[in-house]
Structure formats: C-alpha cells, structure tokens
Coordinates of C-alpha atoms in Angstrom, one line a residue:
M2 CA -13.8 -44.7 -9.5
T3 CA -10.8 -42.9 -11.3
L4 CA -10.9 -39.2 -12.3
H5 CA -9.8 -38.2 -15.5
I6 CA -8.6 -34.7 -16.6
T7 CA -10.0 -34.8 -19.7
N8 CA -13.4 -35.2 -18.1
R9 CA -15.0 -31.7 -17.5
G10 CA -16.7 -32.8 -14.2
S11 CA -13.7 -34.3 -12.6
N12 CA -11.8 -31.3 -13.8
F13 CA -14.6 -28.9 -12.4
F14 CA -14.4 -31.2 -8.9
I15 CA -10.5 -30.6 -8.5
I16 CA -10.9 -26.8 -9.1
F17 CA -14.1 -27.0 -6.8
C18 CA -12.0 -28.7 -4.0
I19 CA -8.8 -26.1 -4.8
V20 CA -11.3 -23.2 -4.2
V21 CA -12.8 -24.6 -1.0
S22 CA -9.6 -26.0 0.4
F23 CA -8.0 -22.7 0.0
S24 CA -10.6 -20.7 0.9
V25 CA -10.3 -22.7 4.4
V26 CA -6.8 -22.1 4.9
F27 CA -6.6 -18.4 3.6
S28 CA -9.3 -17.7 6.0
G29 CA -7.4 -17.5 9.4
P30 CA -7.2 -14.6 11.9
I31 CA -5.8 -11.3 11.5
W32 CA -2.0 -11.0 12.3
D33 CA 0.0 -8.5 10.4
I34 CA 1.2 -5.9 12.6
D35 CA 1.0 -3.2 9.9
F36 CA -2.6 -4.0 9.1
W37 CA -3.9 -1.8 12.0
W38 CA -2.2 1.5 10.7
H39 CA -3.4 1.1 7.2
L40 CA -6.8 0.6 8.4
A41 CA -6.8 3.6 10.6
T42 CA -5.2 6.0 8.0
G43 CA -8.0 4.9 5.5
K44 CA -10.5 5.9 8.1
Y45 CA -8.7 9.1 8.5
I46 CA -8.8 9.7 4.8
L47 CA -12.6 9.3 4.4
E48 CA -13.2 11.2 7.4
N49 CA -11.1 14.2 6.5
K50 CA -11.6 13.9 2.7
E51 CA -7.7 14.6 2.3
L52 CA -4.6 12.7 2.2
P53 CA -2.3 13.3 5.5
E54 CA 0.4 15.8 5.4
V55 CA 2.1 15.1 8.4
D56 CA 1.7 11.7 10.5
P57 CA -1.7 12.5 12.6
F58 CA -1.0 9.2 14.8
S59 CA 2.5 9.7 16.6
D60 CA 3.8 12.4 19.1
I61 CA 7.2 11.8 17.3
L62 CA 6.9 14.1 13.9
P63 CA 8.6 12.6 11.2
Y64 CA 11.2 14.5 9.1
I65 CA 9.2 15.7 6.0
S66 CA 11.1 13.6 3.7
L67 CA 11.1 11.3 0.6
D68 CA 10.3 8.4 2.8
S69 CA 7.5 10.1 4.8
D70 CA 5.8 11.5 1.9
V71 CA 5.7 8.1 0.4
T72 CA 4.7 6.2 3.4
L73 CA 1.9 8.4 4.3
K74 CA 0.2 8.7 0.8
G75 CA 1.4 6.0 -1.3
Y76 CA -1.1 3.3 -0.3
W77 CA -4.4 5.4 -0.3
L78 CA -6.5 3.3 -2.1
A79 CA -5.7 0.3 -0.7
Q80 CA -6.1 1.7 3.0
V81 CA -9.4 3.1 1.7
I82 CA -10.6 -0.3 0.3
F83 CA -9.5 -1.9 3.3
F84 CA -11.8 0.8 5.7
L85 CA -14.6 0.3 3.5
V86 CA -14.4 -3.3 3.6
F87 CA -14.4 -3.3 7.3
K88 CA -17.0 -0.8 7.6
A89 CA -19.3 -2.8 5.7
A90 CA -18.3 -6.5 7.1
S91 CA -16.1 -5.9 10.4
L92 CA -12.7 -7.6 10.7
Y93 CA -14.3 -10.9 8.8
G94 CA -14.5 -8.6 5.8
I95 CA -11.1 -8.3 6.1
I96 CA -10.2 -12.1 6.1
A97 CA -12.8 -12.6 3.2
L98 CA -11.0 -10.0 1.1
R99 CA -7.4 -11.7 1.9
A100 CA -9.0 -14.9 0.7
L101 CA -10.6 -13.7 -2.4
I102 CA -7.4 -12.1 -3.5
L103 CA -5.0 -15.0 -2.6
L104 CA -7.8 -17.2 -4.5
A105 CA -7.9 -15.0 -7.6
I106 CA -4.4 -14.9 -8.3
L107 CA -4.0 -18.7 -8.4
L108 CA -7.4 -18.5 -10.6
L109 CA -5.5 -15.9 -12.9
T110 CA -2.4 -18.4 -12.8
Y111 CA -4.2 -21.4 -13.7
L112 CA -6.4 -19.5 -16.6
W113 CA -3.1 -18.2 -18.0
A114 CA -1.3 -21.8 -18.3
K115 CA -4.4 -22.9 -20.0
R116 CA -4.2 -20.1 -22.5
N117 CA -0.5 -21.1 -22.7
K118 CA -1.9 -24.7 -23.7
C119 CA 0.1 -26.3 -20.9
N120 CA -0.9 -29.6 -19.3
N121 CA -4.0 -29.5 -17.6
S122 CA -2.5 -32.0 -14.4
I123 CA 0.8 -30.2 -14.2
A124 CA -1.0 -26.6 -14.1
L125 CA -3.0 -27.8 -11.3
F126 CA -0.3 -29.3 -9.5
L127 CA 1.6 -26.0 -9.8
V128 CA -1.2 -23.8 -8.6
I129 CA -1.5 -26.2 -5.6
L130 CA 1.9 -25.6 -5.0
A131 CA 1.4 -21.9 -5.2
G132 CA -1.5 -22.2 -2.8
L133 CA 0.6 -24.1 -0.2
F134 CA 3.6 -21.4 -0.5
S135 CA 0.8 -18.7 0.1
M136 CA -0.3 -20.7 3.3
H137 CA 3.0 -20.3 4.9
Y138 CA 4.3 -17.1 3.5
P139 CA 3.4 -14.3 5.7
T140 CA 0.7 -12.7 3.2
G141 CA -0.8 -10.5 5.7
E142 CA -3.7 -8.0 5.6
R143 CA -2.1 -5.2 3.7
P144 CA -1.6 -3.2 0.7
Q145 CA 1.0 -5.8 -0.7
L146 CA -1.7 -8.0 -1.3
F147 CA -2.6 -5.7 -4.0
S148 CA 1.0 -6.2 -5.5
F149 CA 0.5 -10.0 -5.5
F150 CA -2.2 -9.3 -7.7
F151 CA -1.4 -6.8 -10.1
A152 CA 2.4 -8.4 -11.0
P153 CA 0.9 -11.5 -12.1
L154 CA -2.2 -9.3 -14.0
M155 CA 0.2 -7.1 -15.7
V156 CA 2.2 -10.0 -17.0
F157 CA -0.8 -11.9 -18.3
L158 CA -2.2 -9.0 -20.1
L159 CA 1.3 -8.0 -21.8
E160 CA 1.6 -11.9 -22.8
G161 CA -2.0 -11.8 -24.3
F162 CA -1.0 -8.5 -26.0
R163 CA 2.1 -10.0 -27.8
E164 CA 0.5 -13.1 -28.6
N165 CA -2.6 -11.5 -30.2
N166 CA -2.0 -11.1 -34.0
I167 CA -5.4 -11.6 -35.1
N168 CA -8.1 -9.9 -32.8
Q169 CA -7.4 -5.9 -33.0
K170 CA -10.4 -5.6 -30.3
N171 CA -8.7 -7.4 -27.7
N172 CA -5.7 -5.6 -28.4
L173 CA -7.6 -2.4 -28.1
L174 CA -9.0 -3.8 -24.9
I175 CA -5.4 -4.7 -23.5
F176 CA -4.3 -1.0 -24.4
I177 CA -7.0 0.1 -21.9
L178 CA -6.7 -2.3 -19.1
L179 CA -2.5 -2.5 -18.9
P180 CA -2.3 1.4 -18.0
L181 CA -5.5 1.1 -15.9
T182 CA -3.9 -1.9 -13.7
M183 CA -0.6 0.3 -13.4
L184 CA -2.6 3.0 -12.2
L185 CA -4.6 1.2 -9.6
W186 CA -1.5 -0.6 -8.3
A187 CA 0.7 2.8 -8.2
N188 CA -2.1 3.9 -5.6
C189 CA -2.4 0.9 -3.7
H190 CA 1.2 -0.2 -2.9
R191 CA 4.9 0.7 -4.0
G192 CA 5.5 -2.7 -5.5
F193 CA 4.2 -1.2 -8.7
V194 CA 8.0 0.0 -9.2
L195 CA 8.8 -4.0 -9.6
G196 CA 5.7 -3.7 -12.4
A197 CA 7.7 -1.0 -14.1
A198 CA 11.0 -3.2 -13.7
L199 CA 9.3 -5.9 -15.5
L200 CA 8.0 -3.7 -18.4
A201 CA 11.5 -2.5 -19.0
I202 CA 13.0 -6.4 -18.9
Y203 CA 10.0 -7.1 -21.1
W204 CA 10.9 -4.3 -23.7
G205 CA 14.3 -5.1 -23.7
S206 CA 13.9 -9.0 -24.2
E207 CA 11.8 -8.1 -27.3
T208 CA 14.5 -5.8 -28.5
I209 CA 17.1 -8.4 -28.3
K210 CA 14.9 -10.8 -30.3
I211 CA 14.5 -8.1 -32.9
L212 CA 18.3 -7.6 -33.1
F213 CA 19.0 -11.3 -33.2
K214 CA 16.3 -12.1 -35.0
K215 CA 15.2 -14.7 -32.4
N216 CA 11.2 -15.4 -33.3
P217 CA 11.1 -11.3 -33.1
L218 CA 7.7 -9.6 -33.5
D219 CA 7.0 -8.0 -36.6
K220 CA 7.7 -4.2 -37.0
N221 CA 4.2 -3.2 -36.3
K222 CA 3.6 -5.2 -33.4
F223 CA 6.8 -4.1 -31.9
V224 CA 5.7 -0.6 -32.2
E225 CA 2.6 -1.2 -30.4
L226 CA 4.2 -3.0 -27.6
T227 CA 6.5 -0.2 -27.1
L228 CA 3.7 2.3 -27.2
I229 CA 1.8 0.4 -24.7
I230 CA 4.7 -0.3 -22.2
F231 CA 5.6 3.4 -22.5
L232 CA 2.0 4.4 -21.5
T233 CA 1.9 1.9 -18.7
I234 CA 5.0 3.3 -17.0
I235 CA 3.5 7.0 -17.8
A236 CA 0.3 5.6 -15.8
S237 CA 2.7 4.8 -12.7
F238 CA 3.5 8.2 -12.2
I239 CA 0.1 9.5 -11.4
N240 CA -0.1 8.9 -7.8
P241 CA 0.2 11.4 -4.7
A242 CA 4.0 10.4 -4.3
T243 CA 4.8 10.8 -8.4
Y244 CA 8.0 9.9 -8.8
K245 CA 9.2 9.5 -5.0
S246 CA 8.3 6.1 -5.0
Y247 CA 10.9 5.1 -7.5
L248 CA 13.4 7.3 -5.6
F249 CA 12.7 5.9 -2.2
T250 CA 12.9 2.4 -3.9
L251 CA 16.3 3.3 -4.7
K252 CA 17.5 4.8 -1.5
F253 CA 15.8 1.7 0.5
Q254 CA 18.4 -0.6 -1.1
G255 CA 21.1 -1.7 1.1
S256 CA 19.7 0.6 4.1
A257 CA 20.0 -0.1 7.4
L258 CA 16.5 -0.5 7.8
Q259 CA 16.0 -2.9 5.0
Q260 CA 19.0 -4.9 6.5
I261 CA 16.7 -5.5 9.7
T262 CA 13.6 -6.2 8.2
S263 CA 13.0 -9.6 8.2
E264 CA 11.2 -9.8 4.6
Y265 CA 14.4 -8.4 3.1
L266 CA 16.7 -11.3 4.4
S267 CA 17.3 -13.9 1.9
P268 CA 15.3 -17.1 1.9
L269 CA 18.7 -19.0 2.1
T270 CA 19.6 -17.4 5.5
L271 CA 16.3 -17.2 7.1
P272 CA 15.5 -19.8 9.3
V273 CA 12.5 -18.3 10.9
Y274 CA 10.0 -19.4 8.1
G275 CA 11.2 -22.7 9.0
T276 CA 9.7 -25.8 7.3
G277 CA 6.8 -23.9 5.7
F278 CA 9.0 -22.5 3.2
W279 CA 9.2 -26.0 1.4
P280 CA 6.8 -25.1 -1.3
Y281 CA 9.3 -22.4 -2.6
W282 CA 12.1 -24.5 -2.5
A283 CA 9.9 -27.6 -4.2
Y284 CA 9.0 -24.8 -6.9
L285 CA 12.3 -23.5 -7.5
F286 CA 13.7 -27.4 -8.0
I287 CA 10.7 -28.1 -10.7
T288 CA 11.5 -24.7 -12.5
F289 CA 15.3 -25.3 -12.9
F290 CA 14.7 -28.7 -13.8
V291 CA 12.4 -28.0 -16.7
F292 CA 13.9 -25.0 -17.9
V293 CA 17.3 -26.8 -18.1
F294 CA 15.9 -29.6 -19.9
T295 CA 13.8 -28.2 -22.4
Y296 CA 16.4 -24.6 -22.9
K297 CA 16.5 -25.2 -26.8
K298 CA 12.5 -24.4 -26.4
I299 CA 12.7 -21.6 -24.3
D300 CA 11.1 -18.4 -25.4
L301 CA 13.9 -15.8 -24.7
T302 CA 11.5 -13.2 -23.2
R303 CA 9.7 -15.5 -20.6
G304 CA 13.5 -16.8 -20.0
I305 CA 14.8 -13.4 -19.0
I306 CA 11.8 -12.7 -16.5
T307 CA 12.1 -16.1 -15.0
L308 CA 15.6 -15.7 -14.5
F309 CA 15.5 -12.3 -13.1
L310 CA 12.4 -13.1 -10.7
T311 CA 14.3 -16.2 -9.3
L312 CA 17.3 -14.5 -8.7
I313 CA 15.6 -11.6 -7.2
S314 CA 13.3 -14.1 -5.0
L315 CA 16.8 -15.7 -3.7
T316 CA 17.7 -12.2 -2.5
A317 CA 14.8 -11.5 -0.5
V318 CA 11.6 -13.1 1.0
R319 CA 9.7 -10.4 -0.2
Y320 CA 10.1 -11.2 -3.8
V321 CA 9.4 -14.8 -3.7
P322 CA 5.6 -14.5 -4.3
F323 CA 6.2 -12.6 -7.5
F324 CA 8.6 -15.2 -8.6
I325 CA 5.8 -18.1 -8.0
Y326 CA 2.7 -16.2 -9.0
I327 CA 4.3 -14.7 -12.4
T328 CA 6.3 -17.8 -13.5
I329 CA 4.1 -20.6 -12.7
P330 CA 2.4 -20.3 -16.6
F331 CA 6.2 -20.1 -17.9
T332 CA 7.1 -23.4 -15.6
A333 CA 4.2 -25.4 -16.5
K334 CA 4.8 -24.5 -20.3
Q335 CA 8.3 -25.8 -20.3
A336 CA 6.6 -28.6 -18.1
T337 CA 4.4 -29.3 -20.8
L338 CA 7.3 -29.4 -23.6
L339 CA 9.2 -31.7 -21.9
I340 CA 6.3 -34.3 -21.5
E341 CA 5.2 -33.8 -25.1
N342 CA 7.3 -36.4 -26.8
R343 CA 6.8 -38.6 -23.9
P344 CA 3.2 -39.9 -24.3
Q345 CA 3.5 -42.7 -21.9
L346 CA 4.7 -40.3 -19.2
G347 CA 1.9 -38.2 -19.9
K348 CA -0.9 -40.8 -19.6
V349 CA 0.5 -41.7 -16.4
I350 CA 0.2 -38.2 -15.2
K351 CA -3.1 -37.7 -16.4
R352 CA -4.6 -40.9 -14.6
I353 CA -2.6 -40.5 -11.6
V354 CA -2.1 -36.8 -10.8
P355 CA -5.8 -35.6 -10.6
P356 CA -6.8 -37.6 -8.0
I357 CA -3.9 -37.5 -5.7
L358 CA -4.4 -33.8 -6.1
A359 CA -8.4 -33.7 -5.3
L360 CA -7.5 -35.6 -2.0
A361 CA -4.8 -33.6 -1.3
M362 CA -7.1 -30.9 -1.2
I363 CA -9.7 -32.4 0.8
F364 CA -7.0 -33.2 3.5
I365 CA -5.7 -29.6 3.3
A366 CA -9.3 -28.3 4.0
V367 CA -10.0 -30.8 6.8
S368 CA -6.7 -30.4 8.9
G369 CA -6.5 -26.5 8.2
Y370 CA -9.7 -25.8 9.2
E371 CA -8.8 -25.9 13.0
N372 CA -5.8 -23.5 13.2
R373 CA -7.2 -21.1 10.2
L374 CA -10.8 -20.8 9.5
G375 CA -12.0 -22.3 12.9
K376 CA -9.7 -19.8 14.9
A377 CA -10.9 -17.5 12.9
L378 CA -14.5 -18.1 13.4
E379 CA -13.6 -17.7 17.2
H380 CA -12.2 -15.0 17.3
P381 CA -11.1 -12.6 14.1
V382 CA -7.3 -11.7 15.4
K383 CA -4.7 -13.7 16.3
K384 CA -4.5 -14.8 19.8
Y385 CA -1.4 -13.6 21.7
R386 CA -0.3 -11.2 18.6
F387 CA -1.8 -8.1 19.6
P388 CA -1.9 -6.7 23.9
E389 CA -5.7 -6.9 23.5
K390 CA -6.3 -7.2 27.1
A391 CA -3.7 -4.4 27.9
I392 CA -5.4 -2.0 25.5
L393 CA -9.1 -2.7 27.3
F394 CA -6.9 -1.8 30.6
I395 CA -5.7 1.4 29.1
K396 CA -9.0 2.4 28.0
Q397 CA -11.0 1.7 31.2
H398 CA -8.5 3.5 33.3
S399 CA -7.1 6.3 31.2
P400 CA -3.4 6.5 32.5
Q401 CA -2.0 9.8 31.6
G402 CA 1.0 11.1 29.4
K403 CA 2.8 9.8 26.4
L404 CA 3.1 6.7 25.4
F405 CA 6.3 4.4 24.9
N406 CA 5.2 1.1 23.0
H407 CA 6.9 -1.9 21.6
F408 CA 7.3 -1.5 17.7
E409 CA 5.3 -4.4 16.4
W410 CA 2.3 -3.1 18.7
G411 CA 2.1 0.6 17.1
G412 CA -0.2 -0.2 14.7
Y413 CA -2.5 -1.8 16.7
L414 CA -2.5 1.1 19.3
I415 CA -3.0 3.6 16.5
W416 CA -6.3 1.8 15.5
E417 CA -7.6 1.0 19.1
L418 CA -6.5 4.2 21.0
Y419 CA -6.2 7.1 18.7
P420 CA -7.3 10.0 19.2
K421 CA -7.0 9.7 22.9
Y422 CA -3.5 8.4 22.9
K423 CA -0.5 8.9 20.3
T424 CA 2.4 6.1 19.7
Y425 CA 5.9 6.6 20.0
I426 CA 6.7 4.0 17.1
D427 CA 4.9 1.8 14.6
G428 CA 5.6 -0.1 11.7
R429 CA 5.6 3.0 9.5
N430 CA 9.1 4.0 10.5
L431 CA 8.8 7.6 9.7
N432 CA 11.4 8.9 11.8
S433 CA 14.7 7.2 11.7
I434 CA 16.0 9.0 15.1
A435 CA 12.8 7.7 16.8
L436 CA 13.3 3.9 16.0
R437 CA 17.2 4.3 16.9
D438 CA 15.9 5.9 20.5
S439 CA 13.5 3.1 20.6
I440 CA 16.1 0.5 20.3
Y441 CA 18.2 2.2 23.0
M442 CA 15.4 2.7 25.5
I443 CA 14.1 -1.0 25.3
W444 CA 17.6 -2.6 25.5
D445 CA 18.3 -0.4 28.6
T446 CA 21.5 1.4 27.5
P447 CA 23.0 4.2 29.5
V448 CA 20.8 6.9 27.8
A449 CA 17.6 5.2 28.0
Q450 CA 16.7 6.8 31.0
P451 CA 17.7 10.6 29.6
L452 CA 15.5 9.5 26.1
F453 CA 12.4 8.9 28.4
E454 CA 13.0 12.1 29.8
R455 CA 13.5 13.8 26.9
Y456 CA 10.2 12.3 25.1
G457 CA 8.1 12.8 28.2
I458 CA 7.3 9.4 28.5
N459 CA 4.9 8.2 31.3
I460 CA 3.5 5.1 30.1
I461 CA 5.0 2.1 29.0
I462 CA 3.4 -0.9 27.2
I463 CA 5.8 -3.7 26.2
P464 CA 6.4 -7.2 26.0
G465 CA 9.0 -8.9 28.0
I466 CA 10.6 -11.2 25.6
D467 CA 11.4 -10.1 22.3
P468 CA 8.7 -12.1 20.0
F469 CA 11.0 -12.6 17.2
T470 CA 14.2 -13.8 19.0
G471 CA 13.0 -15.0 22.3
E472 CA 15.6 -12.5 23.8
L473 CA 14.5 -10.6 27.3
Y474 CA 14.2 -7.0 26.7
T475 CA 16.4 -5.6 29.4
I476 CA 14.1 -2.8 29.9
V477 CA 12.6 -4.9 32.4
N478 CA 15.5 -5.3 34.9
Q479 CA 15.8 -1.3 34.5
L480 CA 12.0 -1.0 35.2
F481 CA 12.1 -3.2 38.1
R482 CA 15.0 -1.1 39.8
D483 CA 13.6 2.0 39.3
N484 CA 11.3 3.5 41.8
Q485 CA 9.4 6.0 39.9
W486 CA 8.2 3.4 37.4
H487 CA 5.2 1.3 38.9
L488 CA 3.8 -1.9 37.3
V489 CA 0.0 -1.6 37.3
Y490 CA -0.8 -4.3 34.7
R491 CA 0.4 -7.8 32.9
D492 CA -1.0 -10.7 31.1
E493 CA 0.0 -13.3 28.9
I494 CA 2.4 -11.0 26.7
S495 CA 2.3 -7.3 28.0
L496 CA 3.4 -5.5 30.6
I497 CA 2.3 -2.0 31.5
F498 CA 4.6 0.5 33.8
I499 CA 3.3 4.1 34.6
R500 CA 4.7 6.9 36.2
G501 CA 4.3 11.0 37.3
Q502 CA 2.1 12.9 39.6
E503 CA -1.0 12.6 37.4
N504 CA -1.3 8.9 37.7
D505 CA -0.9 9.0 41.6
P506 CA -4.3 7.7 41.9
L507 CA -3.9 5.1 39.4
I508 CA -0.7 3.9 41.1
K509 CA -2.3 3.8 44.3
K510 CA -5.1 2.0 43.4
L511 CA -3.4 -0.6 40.9
S512 CA 0.1 -0.9 41.6
M513 CA 1.4 -4.6 42.1
P514 CA 4.8 -5.9 43.3
K515 CA 7.3 -5.5 40.2
I516 CA 8.6 -9.0 40.4
E517 CA 5.3 -10.5 38.6
A518 CA 7.0 -8.5 35.8
Y519 CA 8.9 -11.6 35.5
D520 CA 6.0 -14.0 36.0
Q521 CA 4.8 -12.3 32.7
I522 CA 7.9 -13.3 31.3
I523 CA 7.7 -17.0 32.1
M524 CA 4.1 -16.9 30.9
Q525 CA 5.3 -15.2 27.5
G526 CA 8.1 -17.5 27.6
T527 CA 6.0 -20.8 27.9
L528 CA 3.4 -19.8 25.4
M529 CA 6.5 -19.2 22.8
L530 CA 8.0 -22.9 23.7
N531 CA 4.6 -24.2 23.3
S532 CA 4.3 -22.5 19.9
G533 CA 7.7 -24.2 18.2
M534 CA 10.2 -21.5 19.1
K535 CA 13.7 -23.2 19.9
S536 CA 15.7 -20.2 20.2
P537 CA 18.5 -20.3 22.8
Y538 CA 18.2 -16.6 23.8
L539 CA 14.3 -17.6 24.9
W540 CA 15.8 -20.5 27.4
Q541 CA 18.1 -17.4 28.7
A542 CA 15.0 -15.2 29.2
L543 CA 13.2 -18.0 31.2
E544 CA 16.2 -18.8 33.2
T545 CA 17.1 -14.8 34.3
A546 CA 13.2 -14.6 35.1
Y547 CA 13.4 -17.8 37.5
R548 CA 16.9 -16.6 38.8
V549 CA 15.2 -13.0 39.7
K550 CA 12.1 -14.5 40.9
R551 CA 14.3 -17.0 43.7
M552 CA 16.8 -14.0 44.8
H553 CA 13.8 -12.0 45.6
Q554 CA 12.0 -14.7 47.6
N555 CA 15.4 -15.1 49.5

C-alpha cells in the first residue's frame, strides 16, 4: 500500500514513527561529563536555599572573578530542574527529559515549517535529518539542551509576530512569550547571548528592508517589533550574573581554554566525531543548494540569519545544532519554492518520499535500540565512561587526604563523593592555575612532584590513557618509579594510587605490585581499540605498557 502524504492517516503514521524511533535513539545512557556537577549544584541550591558564592565542591578555591561568578550562578534554573527530575524519577528521569527536549525541538521545527506552508514531505525529511544529527552530535544531559530548544522557539515567535498582521490577540501573546522565553533561557544557560545576537540581526535586517524598500514592514509593525526586541533583550539581564554573561562570552572568544575545548573546534578540522557528522554536511549542502537556486525569492531577514548561523557553524561544532534547528523551516520553504513550478517533481516527492521515510524510521528504531535505549535499560550510565567501580572502592575504604583526579571525572566525583571528598579539577574550570597545574602533574613535567606537595595530594584517581587522544599519561611512569606512591586499585579504566602515614593501614592491606598499572593500560587500550579508536598514540601507549611488563619480568 502506497503512503500518500496528503492522507491524514498516513501523515500521522510517519510522525508517529518519527516520535517512536527518535524516542528510542535519544534515550541512551547518561554520558556527559558535566552533567554530574550540574546535578550536584542543583541539589546544593535546593538544600541550602541559595546560590553558591564560592565553589563548595573543590579544595582549590577559584579566584572570585567574572568567570567563576557566571559558572557558579549562570545555570541555576536548569540545575534545579535536573535535580528535581532526578529526585522524582532517578537517572531514568534525566534520560527521559533529554529525549523529550530533543523531540520537542523536532516537533517545533516541523510545526514551524507547516506554518510556512512548506511541502510536507520536504519538511519531514529535513526534520528526520535533524534527528539523525541529534543522534550523533554529543547532545548531553546539561543546560545546553535548553539553549537548543529556546533558540528556535525565540525565532519561531519572532517570525510569528512579524508575519501576523491581523490577529492582535496573538501579537499580545507573543509580546508576553518572547521576553518570558528569554527570561527562562537567561537563567538556564549562557547560550542566551547567541539569542540576543539573533535578535539584533533580526532587527538590523528589518531595518535594511525599510532603508532599501525591500518588502519592509509597515511603520507601526516595525515600531512594535523594535519594542518587543528591546523588551526581550532587557529580560536577558534578569539573571544572577546580570551583564557578566555577555562579558564572559566576549572574554572567552580566542582564549586558551576555548582553543583546547573540542566543542569550539571547527567541524572542518575535527575528526573525532568521524562519520557520525554526515547529517550536518548533508543538511549544509541542501541549504546551500536550495538558497542558491532560489536566491531571487529569499526573504532578506531569513537569508541573513541563515548565513550568520552557517558561518558560525563552520567555525565551531558547538554552533551546529543552532544552525540546523533554527534554519530548517527556512530551508524547507526555499526547497518548496524550488519545486512549486516543477509539478512532476512534486508528484514524485509526494509518492516516494513518505514511505521511504517511514521505513527509515522503523529501521532506525530497530537498529538503534541495542546501543541506545537497550543499554540505558541495562544501566543508566554509559559503561566505562566514569570510574564507577573505583568510586565504590573509595567509599568502602575511605583513604585519607586530598584528591587529584582526572579532569573528565571531576563532575562525577563531585556527585558521588561530596562532601566527604572534594575534587581537584572538573569541567567548570573555575581556576585557570589549577587547570594548568593539572596538566603539569598528569604529564609528569619536572614540577609535577612539587605540585603534589603544594596541593597536599595523597590520593590520585586517573585513567592510564587519555580517553580523547589515546596517549599514555606519563604520570603513570613517575608513580611506578616513586616509592612513596602505592597502587591500591585498578580496573578496566581507572587507577588509584595513595600515599601518606595516615594511609599506612590501607597500604599494608591493599597495596598491589605497581607493574599492574600497566595491565590497566592494556585493558583500557584494548577497550578503546574495540570501540573503534584508531589513534597512533594509542598503539604507542600499548607498546609502552607491553615493553615495561617484559622488562619487569626479565
């Protein structure tokens, strides 16, 4: 039976397949390293009934600066939401929340495309392409999810206001909803700064239309648009960090921290996402193609916004979701204009595309179940992502002293070990000196040992291999040679070394031959190879581990 997109039942079936399929693939285990400190902060805020003024989770106090003020307070609403959801429904509630937000984004873009009178098959195809991108892009469980939703919602409301010339009741509703959207956004995630930039671009584009008489709004409508944009930007300052989020964003551009953060690398130069990034390139090509071939019919405002988002998406992976989620209705409209004078092509699309999309969604659901929802049902946290077993060891044996931890595990340690233990470093990067020193220590520079002494480190919990690059952490070689450090725990992904007189009973009871640290490196490296990593550094790390073991045996 052929599915016709004009048939309401058939269209409902395809949408149903989209919802079910993406619900499955969006419901994978929790994996984001930053989720845990956001969850812990939400708990802290609710228990103490105040926002943190200084970092409660680390022994290394941050400088009270622009950076720390924004990071400590700028995500409070999203953090509280995360903790309330967790409290009500455990980690499975967080997984469901992530899936619901991503599904809401897809639904919003589809309804927006329908409001633009776009071809239904084209709209569904682009929405599915956005869903496939969301499968592969690291849309983790953190406040950035709210930015991904609020950004297209804000432009959707703006477009609705601009195009509504009759219904004053709807205009009044948008007058309320736009500032409210920005108010919520500004208290969830500092991505609202991009929203303010889009507002400025929107107003500037409409101003250019008036100056050059290119389908301009009438005078009264433009005044109303100016007022609503002004009110919305004012609403962005109603948050604990007020104006500081804007300054922080400007300061962050080009900083050393930005340069080492993978999200800010260009998709042109970032191989780590591999072939999973293909939906972005496919969508980028489609957008370029339809805009080029319909350039005479491009609305200036939509064209400028699309160009702006295209350019920033090419500069940093972080901006790619904004480009896709916001411009889908614009691309769908231009594609519709492209085929409107080609009735035969329209008929082919109408007959062929819907059943293909339905079958594709069924395939995605079936093939994606094992690695997504299926794994989450087995265990809500991604296997081997966090040192779960090592944390159980620390809770059981309670080694004494301050911790030095791997950067990516800091958030997880905050959630699991606070307040008994405080972390050295985590994804918040509140202290640039501590971040710099952590790099010195884990790579065993000549100043590493003095730094351990300065910070009073008695416990080290790290992986043997850099999970991102596959390089062997040379601190392992130093700890292997240093008699004051004792290996007391190892598993597939983690090592625990301890020292100090207060830990002597534990050392006598649990100390193991330190050569076993290289067994951990071999296990972790093998897991990484099996997961598909092809880094030459990984092979070098394994070669080193096997060589050291052979030398020790001889």
